[in-house]
Each structure stands twice: as C-alpha cells, then as structure tokens.
Short mmCIF file of C-alpha atoms in Angstrom, two decimals:
data_model
loop_
_atom_site.label_atom_id
_atom_site.label_comp_id
_atom_site.label_asym_id
_atom_site.label_seq_id
_atom_site.Cartn_x
_atom_site.Cartn_y
_atom_site.Cartn_z
CA MET A 14 14.13 -99.32 -70.61
CA ASN A 15 15.19 -98.57 -67.06
CA LYS A 16 18.67 -99.72 -66.12
CA ILE A 17 18.71 -102.54 -63.57
CA GLU A 18 21.15 -101.88 -60.78
CA ILE A 19 22.81 -104.93 -59.23
CA PRO A 20 23.61 -104.23 -55.57
CA SER A 21 27.32 -104.56 -54.93
CA ASP A 22 26.67 -106.64 -51.82
CA ILE A 23 25.34 -109.51 -53.94
CA ALA A 24 28.05 -109.40 -56.56
CA GLY A 25 29.95 -111.95 -54.49
CA PRO A 26 30.10 -113.38 -50.99
CA ALA A 27 30.54 -111.09 -48.02
CA PRO A 28 33.98 -111.03 -46.38
CA ARG A 29 34.42 -113.94 -44.00
CA HIS A 30 33.36 -113.27 -40.42
CA LEU A 31 36.61 -112.77 -38.53
CA THR A 32 37.09 -115.70 -36.17
CA THR A 33 39.88 -117.15 -34.09
CA GLN A 34 41.74 -119.98 -35.80
CA VAL A 35 41.61 -123.40 -34.15
CA MET A 36 43.86 -126.34 -35.01
CA VAL A 37 42.03 -129.67 -34.92
CA GLY A 38 44.78 -132.19 -35.40
CA ASN A 39 46.39 -131.11 -38.67
CA VAL A 40 43.38 -129.12 -39.89
CA ALA A 41 42.98 -125.35 -39.45
CA VAL A 42 39.46 -124.10 -38.74
CA GLY A 43 38.60 -120.39 -38.80
CA GLY A 44 40.91 -117.42 -38.96
CA GLY A 45 40.50 -117.19 -42.73
CA ALA A 46 41.38 -120.85 -43.40
CA PRO A 47 39.34 -122.61 -46.12
CA ILE A 48 35.91 -123.75 -44.95
CA VAL A 49 36.33 -127.31 -43.67
CA VAL A 50 34.05 -130.23 -44.61
CA GLN A 51 33.28 -132.69 -41.86
CA SER A 52 31.01 -135.69 -41.37
CA MET A 53 30.04 -138.28 -38.77
CA THR A 54 30.03 -142.07 -38.73
CA ASN A 55 26.85 -144.02 -38.00
CA THR A 56 28.64 -147.21 -36.98
CA ASP A 57 28.79 -148.52 -33.43
CA THR A 58 32.21 -147.22 -32.43
CA ALA A 59 32.77 -150.40 -30.42
CA ASP A 60 32.75 -152.16 -33.81
CA ILE A 61 36.37 -151.27 -34.46
CA GLN A 62 36.72 -152.59 -38.00
CA GLY A 63 33.36 -151.24 -39.13
CA THR A 64 34.23 -147.79 -37.80
CA ILE A 65 37.71 -147.88 -39.35
CA ASP A 66 36.18 -148.74 -42.72
CA GLN A 67 33.61 -145.97 -42.56
CA VAL A 68 36.07 -143.31 -41.39
CA ALA A 69 38.38 -144.35 -44.22
CA ALA A 70 35.52 -144.13 -46.74
CA LEU A 71 34.47 -140.70 -45.49
CA SER A 72 38.06 -139.51 -45.59
CA ARG A 73 38.56 -140.77 -49.14
CA ALA A 74 35.33 -139.01 -50.13
CA GLY A 75 36.79 -135.74 -48.86
CA SER A 76 35.72 -135.41 -45.25
CA GLU A 77 38.47 -133.40 -43.57
CA MET A 78 37.34 -134.25 -40.04
CA VAL A 79 35.18 -137.15 -38.86
CA ARG A 80 33.11 -137.33 -35.69
CA ILE A 81 32.51 -140.65 -33.95
CA THR A 82 30.12 -141.52 -31.12
CA VAL A 83 31.72 -142.18 -27.74
CA ASP A 84 28.79 -143.22 -25.60
CA ARG A 85 29.98 -146.06 -23.37
CA ASP A 86 33.05 -147.89 -22.08
CA GLU A 87 33.38 -150.19 -25.09
CA ALA A 88 33.32 -147.25 -27.50
CA ALA A 89 35.90 -145.29 -25.51
CA ALA A 90 38.17 -148.33 -25.35
CA ALA A 91 37.92 -148.76 -29.13
CA VAL A 92 38.99 -145.21 -30.04
CA PRO A 93 42.79 -145.62 -29.70
CA HIS A 94 42.68 -148.83 -31.76
CA ILE A 95 40.70 -147.04 -34.48
CA ARG A 96 43.20 -144.17 -34.52
CA GLU A 97 46.17 -146.53 -34.69
CA ALA A 98 44.69 -148.53 -37.58
CA LEU A 99 43.85 -145.39 -39.54
CA ASP A 100 47.38 -144.05 -39.04
CA LYS A 101 48.78 -147.31 -40.41
CA GLN A 102 46.69 -146.78 -43.54
CA GLY A 103 48.09 -143.27 -43.89
CA ILE A 104 44.74 -141.68 -42.97
CA THR A 105 45.47 -138.72 -40.71
CA THR A 106 41.94 -137.29 -40.74
CA PRO A 107 41.23 -135.81 -37.28
CA LEU A 108 38.76 -137.72 -35.12
CA ILE A 109 36.18 -135.90 -33.02
CA GLY A 110 34.62 -137.60 -30.01
CA ASP A 111 30.89 -137.00 -29.65
CA PHE A 112 30.11 -136.93 -25.93
CA HIS A 113 26.75 -136.71 -24.18
CA TYR A 114 25.77 -137.31 -20.55
CA ILE A 115 28.89 -139.21 -19.40
CA GLY A 116 31.71 -137.66 -21.43
CA HIS A 117 33.52 -136.53 -18.26
CA LYS A 118 33.53 -140.10 -16.97
CA LEU A 119 34.67 -141.74 -20.20
CA LEU A 120 37.49 -139.27 -20.80
CA ALA A 121 38.74 -139.67 -17.24
CA GLU A 122 38.55 -143.46 -17.18
CA PHE A 123 39.97 -143.98 -20.68
CA PRO A 124 42.95 -141.63 -20.98
CA ALA A 125 44.08 -143.35 -24.19
CA CYS A 126 40.77 -142.32 -25.74
CA ALA A 127 41.26 -138.73 -24.58
CA ALA A 128 44.74 -138.72 -26.13
CA ALA A 129 43.70 -140.33 -29.43
CA LEU A 130 40.90 -137.88 -30.23
CA ASP A 131 41.65 -134.52 -31.81
CA LYS A 132 38.57 -132.72 -30.54
CA TYR A 133 35.80 -133.29 -27.99
CA ARG A 134 32.21 -132.32 -28.73
CA ILE A 135 30.40 -131.06 -25.62
CA ASN A 136 26.64 -130.48 -25.54
CA PRO A 137 25.84 -127.83 -22.89
CA GLY A 138 22.30 -129.18 -22.71
CA ASN A 139 23.28 -132.62 -21.43
CA VAL A 140 26.85 -132.38 -20.14
CA GLY A 141 25.31 -132.58 -16.69
CA PHE A 142 22.18 -131.58 -14.84
CA LYS A 143 21.55 -129.21 -11.95
CA SER A 144 24.47 -129.16 -9.49
CA LYS A 145 26.52 -131.63 -11.56
CA ARG A 146 26.48 -129.59 -14.76
CA ASP A 147 29.27 -127.16 -13.86
CA THR A 148 31.58 -129.76 -12.35
CA GLN A 149 31.19 -132.24 -15.21
CA PHE A 150 31.69 -129.51 -17.80
CA ALA A 151 34.81 -128.41 -15.91
CA ASP A 152 36.09 -132.01 -15.85
CA ILE A 153 35.96 -132.23 -19.66
CA ILE A 154 37.62 -128.84 -20.12
CA GLU A 155 40.38 -129.82 -17.69
CA ILE A 156 41.05 -133.04 -19.62
CA ALA A 157 41.04 -131.15 -22.93
CA ASN A 158 43.52 -128.61 -21.54
CA LYS A 159 45.73 -131.37 -20.18
CA ASN A 160 45.80 -133.12 -23.57
CA ASN A 161 46.00 -129.89 -25.59
CA LYS A 162 42.79 -130.75 -27.44
CA ALA A 163 40.19 -128.54 -29.07
CA VAL A 164 36.52 -128.69 -28.09
CA ARG A 165 33.28 -127.91 -29.87
CA ILE A 166 30.64 -126.47 -27.63
CA GLY A 167 27.52 -127.42 -29.52
CA ALA A 168 24.08 -126.32 -28.40
CA ASN A 169 21.22 -128.19 -30.04
CA TRP A 170 17.54 -127.31 -30.38
CA GLY A 171 16.52 -130.83 -29.36
CA SER A 172 18.61 -130.95 -26.17
CA LEU A 173 18.65 -127.32 -25.06
CA ASP A 174 19.58 -126.42 -21.48
CA GLN A 175 16.12 -126.38 -19.92
CA GLU A 176 17.13 -124.36 -16.88
CA LEU A 177 18.46 -121.57 -19.07
CA LEU A 178 15.40 -121.73 -21.32
CA THR A 179 13.03 -121.55 -18.34
CA LYS A 180 14.93 -118.57 -16.93
CA LEU A 181 14.71 -116.67 -20.21
CA MET A 182 11.04 -117.58 -20.64
CA ASP A 183 10.26 -116.25 -17.17
CA GLU A 184 12.15 -113.01 -17.84
CA ASN A 185 10.37 -112.64 -21.18
CA ALA A 186 6.95 -113.07 -19.54
CA LEU A 187 7.69 -110.12 -17.26
CA SER A 188 8.94 -107.93 -20.10
CA ALA A 189 6.93 -104.93 -21.26
CA ASN A 190 7.39 -106.16 -24.84
CA PRO A 191 7.57 -109.94 -24.69
CA LYS A 192 8.96 -111.85 -27.66
CA ASP A 193 7.42 -114.96 -29.16
CA VAL A 194 8.46 -118.37 -27.90
CA ARG A 195 10.66 -119.17 -30.91
CA ALA A 196 12.61 -115.94 -30.51
CA VAL A 197 13.25 -116.68 -26.84
CA THR A 198 14.32 -120.22 -27.70
CA ARG A 199 16.76 -118.91 -30.30
CA GLU A 200 18.21 -116.54 -27.70
CA ALA A 201 18.60 -119.47 -25.31
CA MET A 202 20.55 -121.36 -27.98
CA VAL A 203 22.97 -118.48 -28.45
CA GLN A 204 23.39 -117.86 -24.74
CA SER A 205 23.93 -121.57 -24.05
CA ALA A 206 26.90 -121.65 -26.42
CA LEU A 207 28.38 -118.31 -25.36
CA LEU A 208 28.00 -118.81 -21.61
CA SER A 209 29.64 -122.23 -21.86
CA ALA A 210 32.50 -120.80 -23.92
CA ALA A 211 33.01 -118.03 -21.35
CA ARG A 212 33.10 -120.62 -18.59
CA ALA A 213 35.66 -122.66 -20.52
CA GLU A 214 37.86 -119.57 -20.82
CA GLU A 215 37.59 -119.07 -17.05
CA LEU A 216 38.84 -122.64 -16.70
CA GLY A 217 41.92 -121.84 -18.75
CA MET A 218 40.86 -122.84 -22.27
CA PRO A 219 41.93 -120.24 -24.86
CA LYS A 220 39.69 -119.15 -27.73
CA ASN A 221 41.98 -120.87 -30.19
CA LYS A 222 40.86 -124.20 -28.78
CA MET A 223 37.11 -123.64 -29.11
CA ILE A 224 34.57 -123.99 -31.91
CA LEU A 225 30.92 -123.09 -31.32
CA SER A 226 27.74 -124.37 -32.92
CA ALA A 227 24.01 -123.83 -32.35
CA LYS A 228 22.10 -126.31 -34.47
CA VAL A 229 18.37 -126.29 -35.14
CA SER A 230 16.21 -128.12 -37.68
CA ALA A 231 14.23 -125.20 -39.15
CA VAL A 232 15.93 -123.15 -41.87
CA GLN A 233 14.80 -119.67 -40.81
CA ASP A 234 15.60 -120.36 -37.14
CA LEU A 235 19.06 -121.65 -38.06
CA ILE A 236 19.83 -118.52 -40.06
CA ALA A 237 18.67 -116.25 -37.23
CA VAL A 238 20.56 -118.16 -34.54
CA TYR A 239 23.88 -118.15 -36.39
CA GLN A 240 23.56 -114.51 -37.42
CA THR A 241 23.17 -113.62 -33.75
CA LEU A 242 25.97 -115.94 -32.64
CA ALA A 243 28.36 -114.48 -35.19
CA SER A 244 27.45 -110.90 -34.25
CA ARG A 245 28.29 -111.52 -30.60
CA SER A 246 31.54 -113.44 -30.80
CA ASP A 247 34.71 -114.20 -32.73
CA TYR A 248 34.87 -117.92 -31.94
CA ALA A 249 35.29 -120.31 -34.87
CA ILE A 250 31.85 -121.49 -35.99
CA HIS A 251 30.60 -124.89 -37.10
CA LEU A 252 27.50 -124.81 -39.32
CA GLY A 253 24.93 -127.51 -39.73
CA LEU A 254 21.17 -127.96 -39.99
CA THR A 255 20.44 -130.70 -37.49
CA GLU A 256 18.03 -133.49 -38.42
CA ALA A 257 17.94 -132.19 -42.00
CA GLY A 258 16.11 -135.27 -43.28
CA MET A 259 16.45 -137.69 -46.18
CA GLY A 260 17.18 -137.28 -49.86
CA SER A 261 16.26 -134.11 -51.68
CA LYS A 262 14.50 -132.63 -48.62
CA GLY A 263 17.64 -132.79 -46.52
CA ILE A 264 19.86 -131.54 -49.34
CA VAL A 265 17.60 -128.60 -50.20
CA ALA A 266 17.03 -127.56 -46.57
CA SER A 267 20.72 -127.73 -45.67
CA SER A 268 21.82 -125.96 -48.84
CA ALA A 269 19.26 -123.19 -48.39
CA ALA A 270 20.22 -122.48 -44.78
CA LEU A 271 23.98 -122.91 -45.05
CA GLY A 272 24.15 -121.18 -48.41
CA ILE A 273 22.69 -117.98 -46.99
CA LEU A 274 24.99 -118.00 -43.96
CA LEU A 275 28.08 -118.77 -46.01
CA GLN A 276 27.19 -115.97 -48.42
CA GLN A 277 27.09 -113.64 -45.42
CA GLY A 278 30.59 -114.74 -44.40
CA ILE A 279 29.44 -116.91 -41.49
CA GLY A 280 30.85 -120.40 -40.97
CA ASP A 281 34.29 -122.01 -40.73
CA THR A 282 33.37 -125.69 -40.96
CA ILE A 283 30.20 -127.40 -42.18
CA ARG A 284 28.38 -130.69 -42.02
CA ILE A 285 25.37 -131.77 -44.08
CA SER A 286 23.42 -133.98 -41.67
CA LEU A 287 21.57 -136.23 -44.10
CA THR A 288 19.56 -139.25 -43.05
CA PRO A 289 20.84 -142.01 -45.35
CA GLU A 290 18.53 -144.46 -47.07
CA PRO A 291 18.47 -147.87 -45.34
CA GLY A 292 21.87 -149.34 -46.10
CA GLY A 293 22.72 -146.16 -47.98
CA ASP A 294 26.11 -144.59 -48.59
CA ARG A 295 27.20 -142.32 -45.73
CA THR A 296 29.62 -140.47 -47.98
CA VAL A 297 26.75 -138.74 -49.79
CA GLU A 298 26.72 -136.05 -47.09
CA VAL A 299 30.38 -135.31 -47.82
CA GLN A 300 29.69 -134.99 -51.54
CA VAL A 301 26.79 -132.59 -50.91
CA ALA A 302 28.92 -130.41 -48.60
CA GLN A 303 31.69 -130.25 -51.19
CA GLU A 304 29.27 -129.45 -53.99
CA LEU A 305 27.66 -126.68 -51.93
CA LEU A 306 31.03 -125.02 -51.28
CA GLN A 307 32.21 -125.50 -54.85
CA THR A 308 28.96 -124.32 -56.42
CA MET A 309 29.12 -121.13 -54.34
CA GLY A 310 32.75 -120.58 -55.29
CA PHE A 311 34.31 -120.98 -51.84
CA ARG A 312 36.44 -124.04 -52.60
CA THR A 313 37.30 -126.41 -55.44
CA PHE A 314 37.25 -130.15 -54.80
CA VAL A 315 36.55 -132.03 -58.03
CA PRO A 316 36.31 -131.20 -61.74
CA LEU A 317 32.90 -129.89 -62.73
CA VAL A 318 30.78 -131.71 -65.29
CA ALA A 319 28.19 -129.50 -66.98
CA ALA A 320 25.32 -131.33 -68.64
CA CYS A 321 22.05 -130.12 -70.13
CA PRO A 322 18.76 -131.29 -68.56
CA GLY A 323 17.48 -132.78 -71.79
CA CYS A 324 14.32 -132.00 -73.76
CA GLY A 325 12.35 -133.23 -76.74
CA ARG A 326 15.45 -132.77 -78.88
CA THR A 327 17.36 -135.31 -76.79
CA THR A 328 15.20 -138.42 -76.64
CA SER A 329 18.35 -140.55 -76.66
CA THR A 330 19.81 -141.33 -73.23
CA THR A 331 23.36 -141.30 -74.60
CA PHE A 332 24.31 -137.89 -73.20
CA GLN A 333 22.77 -138.70 -69.82
CA GLU A 334 24.68 -141.95 -69.58
CA LEU A 335 27.92 -140.30 -70.67
CA ALA A 336 27.52 -137.40 -68.20
CA ARG A 337 26.94 -139.86 -65.36
CA SER A 338 29.83 -142.07 -66.45
CA ILE A 339 32.28 -139.14 -66.66
CA GLN A 340 31.11 -137.66 -63.35
CA ASP A 341 31.37 -140.97 -61.49
CA PHE A 342 34.73 -141.72 -63.08
CA ILE A 343 36.13 -138.35 -62.01
CA ARG A 344 34.86 -138.58 -58.44
CA ASP A 345 36.07 -142.15 -58.02
CA SER A 346 39.47 -141.21 -59.40
CA MET A 347 40.00 -138.05 -57.34
CA PRO A 348 41.67 -139.68 -54.28
CA GLY A 349 44.57 -140.79 -56.51
CA TRP A 350 44.48 -137.78 -58.80
CA LYS A 351 45.06 -135.33 -55.94
CA THR A 352 48.74 -136.22 -55.94
CA GLN A 353 49.10 -137.53 -59.49
CA TYR A 354 47.47 -134.54 -61.20
CA PRO A 355 47.83 -131.35 -59.11
CA GLY A 356 45.23 -128.79 -60.13
CA VAL A 357 42.89 -131.28 -61.82
CA GLU A 358 40.08 -130.15 -59.50
CA ASN A 359 39.86 -126.99 -61.64
CA LEU A 360 38.95 -128.96 -64.77
CA ASN A 361 35.59 -128.24 -66.44
CA VAL A 362 33.93 -130.85 -68.66
CA ALA A 363 30.75 -130.37 -70.70
CA VAL A 364 28.50 -133.17 -71.93
CA MET A 365 25.70 -131.67 -74.00
CA GLY A 366 22.77 -133.29 -75.78
CA CYS A 367 22.11 -131.29 -78.95
CA ILE A 368 23.24 -128.41 -81.17
CA VAL A 369 21.22 -125.66 -79.43
CA ASN A 370 23.58 -124.97 -76.54
CA GLY A 371 25.97 -127.87 -77.03
CA PRO A 372 28.77 -126.24 -79.04
CA GLY A 373 28.66 -123.02 -77.00
CA GLU A 374 28.80 -124.77 -73.61
CA SER A 375 31.50 -127.12 -74.89
CA LYS A 376 33.64 -124.15 -75.93
CA HIS A 377 33.37 -122.67 -72.42
CA ALA A 378 34.65 -125.93 -70.88
CA ASN A 379 38.21 -127.23 -70.91
CA ILE A 380 36.92 -130.21 -72.86
CA GLY A 381 33.38 -130.72 -74.04
CA ILE A 382 31.25 -132.74 -76.39
CA SER A 383 28.00 -131.92 -78.16
CA LEU A 384 26.20 -135.18 -78.80
CA PRO A 385 23.68 -135.50 -81.64
CA GLY A 386 20.09 -134.80 -80.66
CA THR A 387 16.98 -136.37 -82.16
CA GLY A 388 17.10 -136.09 -85.93
CA GLU A 389 20.56 -134.55 -85.98
CA SER A 390 23.50 -135.90 -87.93
CA PRO A 391 25.13 -138.77 -85.97
CA ALA A 392 28.27 -136.78 -85.28
CA ALA A 393 29.63 -135.36 -82.01
CA PRO A 394 32.04 -132.43 -82.18
CA VAL A 395 34.58 -132.26 -79.34
CA PHE A 396 36.03 -128.93 -78.21
CA VAL A 397 39.28 -128.49 -76.27
CA ASP A 398 40.07 -125.17 -74.61
CA GLY A 399 37.52 -123.37 -76.77
CA GLU A 400 38.65 -124.80 -80.10
CA LYS A 401 37.23 -127.54 -82.29
CA PHE A 402 39.33 -130.64 -81.63
CA ARG A 403 37.72 -133.40 -83.65
CA THR A 404 34.40 -135.01 -84.45
CA LEU A 405 33.47 -138.43 -83.08
CA ARG A 406 31.17 -140.80 -84.91
CA GLY A 407 29.89 -144.31 -84.58
CA PRO A 408 28.79 -146.53 -81.71
CA SER A 409 31.90 -145.84 -79.60
CA ILE A 410 31.37 -142.06 -79.17
CA ALA A 411 30.98 -142.33 -75.39
CA ALA A 412 34.08 -144.49 -74.90
CA ASP A 413 36.11 -142.36 -77.30
CA PHE A 414 35.22 -139.15 -75.47
CA LYS A 415 36.06 -140.67 -72.10
CA ALA A 416 39.48 -141.61 -73.48
CA LEU A 417 39.97 -138.03 -74.68
CA VAL A 418 39.15 -136.71 -71.21
CA ILE A 419 41.74 -139.02 -69.67
CA ASP A 420 44.33 -137.95 -72.25
CA TYR A 421 43.54 -134.28 -71.63
CA ILE A 422 43.99 -134.68 -67.88
CA ASP A 423 47.30 -136.46 -68.33
CA GLN A 424 48.62 -133.84 -70.77
CA ARG A 425 47.33 -130.83 -68.82
CA TYR A 426 48.00 -131.92 -65.23
CA GLY A 427 50.43 -134.84 -65.43
CA ALA A 428 54.15 -134.86 -64.62
CA ASN A 429 55.01 -133.86 -68.19
CA ALA A 430 52.16 -131.42 -68.52
CA LYS A 431 51.87 -129.44 -71.72
CA ALA A 432 49.08 -127.69 -73.55
CA PRO A 433 46.95 -130.29 -75.37
CA GLU A 434 47.66 -130.43 -79.07
CA ILE A 435 44.69 -129.17 -81.03
CA VAL A 436 43.97 -131.43 -83.97
CA THR A 437 41.27 -130.17 -86.29
CA ALA A 438 41.83 -132.42 -89.27
CA ALA A 439 40.31 -135.60 -87.85
CA GLU A 440 36.80 -135.03 -89.20
#
C-alpha cells in the first residue's frame, strides 16, 4: 500500500497574518491578540432599556464587542445613557457605533455620543456622495482623532462606492485582457477599503486605530476579497459574511468562508451575521462564532460536550436529553464560572449512547458516561480522567451524572482544587 503523505501546511493553521494591533476600549484586536468575537444589536438604539438589555445579553453570551445602530438624533442621544447603565452593571464591553449617511453630523452634534463609543464604523460606500464624500469622511476621522477612538472602515458588497466601481469597470473594458465583472467588483471592494484607510492616515489617524473589512454575501467571493486585502496590507482585519441568512444556511455559509480564512491566518475579529428567527435569540450568533473558533482550535470558551449521533442501538432518547441538559447547563453557568472556576473552559464531557464507542470516548474525556443502548444491561459506567469511576443504575442516571459533573468541576477547578478521587468500588 502506498504511503499517504499529509502536507505539512494542513497539519495545523497557518501563522496569523501579521497585523497592527488596535485597542477598542479594553479589547486588543490584531497584532497576535486572540481572535475577538463581536456581534450587533437589532434593537432600536433609541429604545434605551431594550438596547441595554440586549447588549448585556450579548456580553454575557461572550460577545467581546457589540455594535449598535446610530442612525438618527434619538439614537445618538441614547448612546451615553446606554454606556452609563452598562457600566453600572459592571459590563465594560466596548460599544461600536454603526454610522451610515449622516455619521459626520451625528458625531458632531452629539459629542457625548462620540465620547461614549469605543469605535466608529464607517462605510466608504455611503459616508457621503460626490463632492461631499471626502469632507464628510474627513469630519468623522477628525472626531475620532479628537476623541482617541478607533474606526472600522468597512466596505460592503451591497453599498459599494459606485464611482470607484464605475472607474474600474471602465478601465477593465479598455484592458487587453479584461476580467469578469465579479473579479472587478472584488477589486473595487479591496480598493475602497485601502484607499479610505490611506486617506485616514493622511488625516492623521495611525494604523493602530484602524480595522478594515470588506464584506460580501457569497462564500467564494468573500474568501478571494479577504485574501487580496490581507496580501496588500497589515491593517487589523474584521471578518464576516454579510447577509449570511437564517438557521443552518447562515451557519454553514459563515463557517465555510471564515473557517478557510482563519485557517490561512487571516482575521483578527469575527462576526457571524445570522438572521434570527422571528422573536429569536440574538445571542445565537455569538455562540456560533465561539464554537467556530473553539472547534478550529483557535480559542477556548466553554467546556466541550461530545455526544454520539445515535443509531438503531440507541432508540432511547435518554442520552440525547442528557447531552442537551449538560450542554445547556454548562453554557448557562459559564458567566459565573469564569471567575469561580478558572480553567473550566478546558473541560471535556462525553455523553454516549451505547457500548460501541461509549466507553472509549468516555475515557478520552475528563468525565464521561456510556448510557445503555437498546437491549443492553441497564447500567451506565462513568469514567473520570480515563479511569472507571463508578456505574450508575436506575431511573435517576441522568440526574446522578449531572451531579457528578458538578462535583468534578468543583474539585478540579474550585478554590480548593484537587485531583478527583477515583472510586471504583461503587458498582
């Protein structure tokens, strides 16, 4: 049999693309800092309490920066009140102001808003039009410099600078080897971000105050755009597939695009732009971003729960219900556990449904259980740190295992942490 060679360049992620570090409030982005998870509210920012509640929920879920819409006077006036209320709750998560069309006006007329935000998002495609574009862009940069704030210069496929696009299309038409329309549009995206960043530097903004993005909604286009952007600059980069969609479609598309770029070392902060179900939970996008980074091995946020998919051997729903219960319990508990149990995010739990892979997977986990499958003896062996711990029986198996997980966490990560005592006699 021929030996299969595994290319060294896929043995692990590529080295991170070297970028300039930017401080956004108390969060470092780029320059080798951990990849930052961010999200955006969908409340009316003028609804102060509603926005406070959603920012707090996103922060508790793990969003390390939160963007809010600042689209009119009432929203701008609300921002300092939102910041003050969050600070009183001990929530220091940086706030990013999302500005389109009239950002220059709102920042100038509401200086308290400009001071309360940690970063301003500028869209080069709609910061201003024709003769007003340069002056209105300059106004925002001047205010950012005055307040020592970072900016994100974010080009977007759906609001691309049409003058720049037309110019590049005209040049392409005269070329001896014209490119297709999509390629020219991708080039316009990259140039829009880089030309705006260069202009900001001319206006006195240093690189360590700028983050660039170039978001599109098609996976292959996004990969190509960001590869080009990264190859031409060392600005910190924000990744995101814009208008990713709902449910599994949005999760799969975002994970496919961002996963490839992250593997190539591109990206300093990410957002998963999911369309929530009507009345749905906005924090889902934070969970997906965390799971993407953790699954790829870039960061660790919450303990992992391994569970088998189930088959004809596992007609009982017990293991499914237990896996869901443990996973939800862990995620809900993490905000408090971060300080109570340092290192608990590295915990691995296994909830398996039968004897085929159950004992083996359970031994690989810190704590695992192999529940009885169809026709198997009604006994569930529990393994702790690779060793048989005890066997659970009876109708309270699920509750008993959950209690063991809690005990393990307290013994392993609590204030009086010690190696869990292995008891093998309780059969």
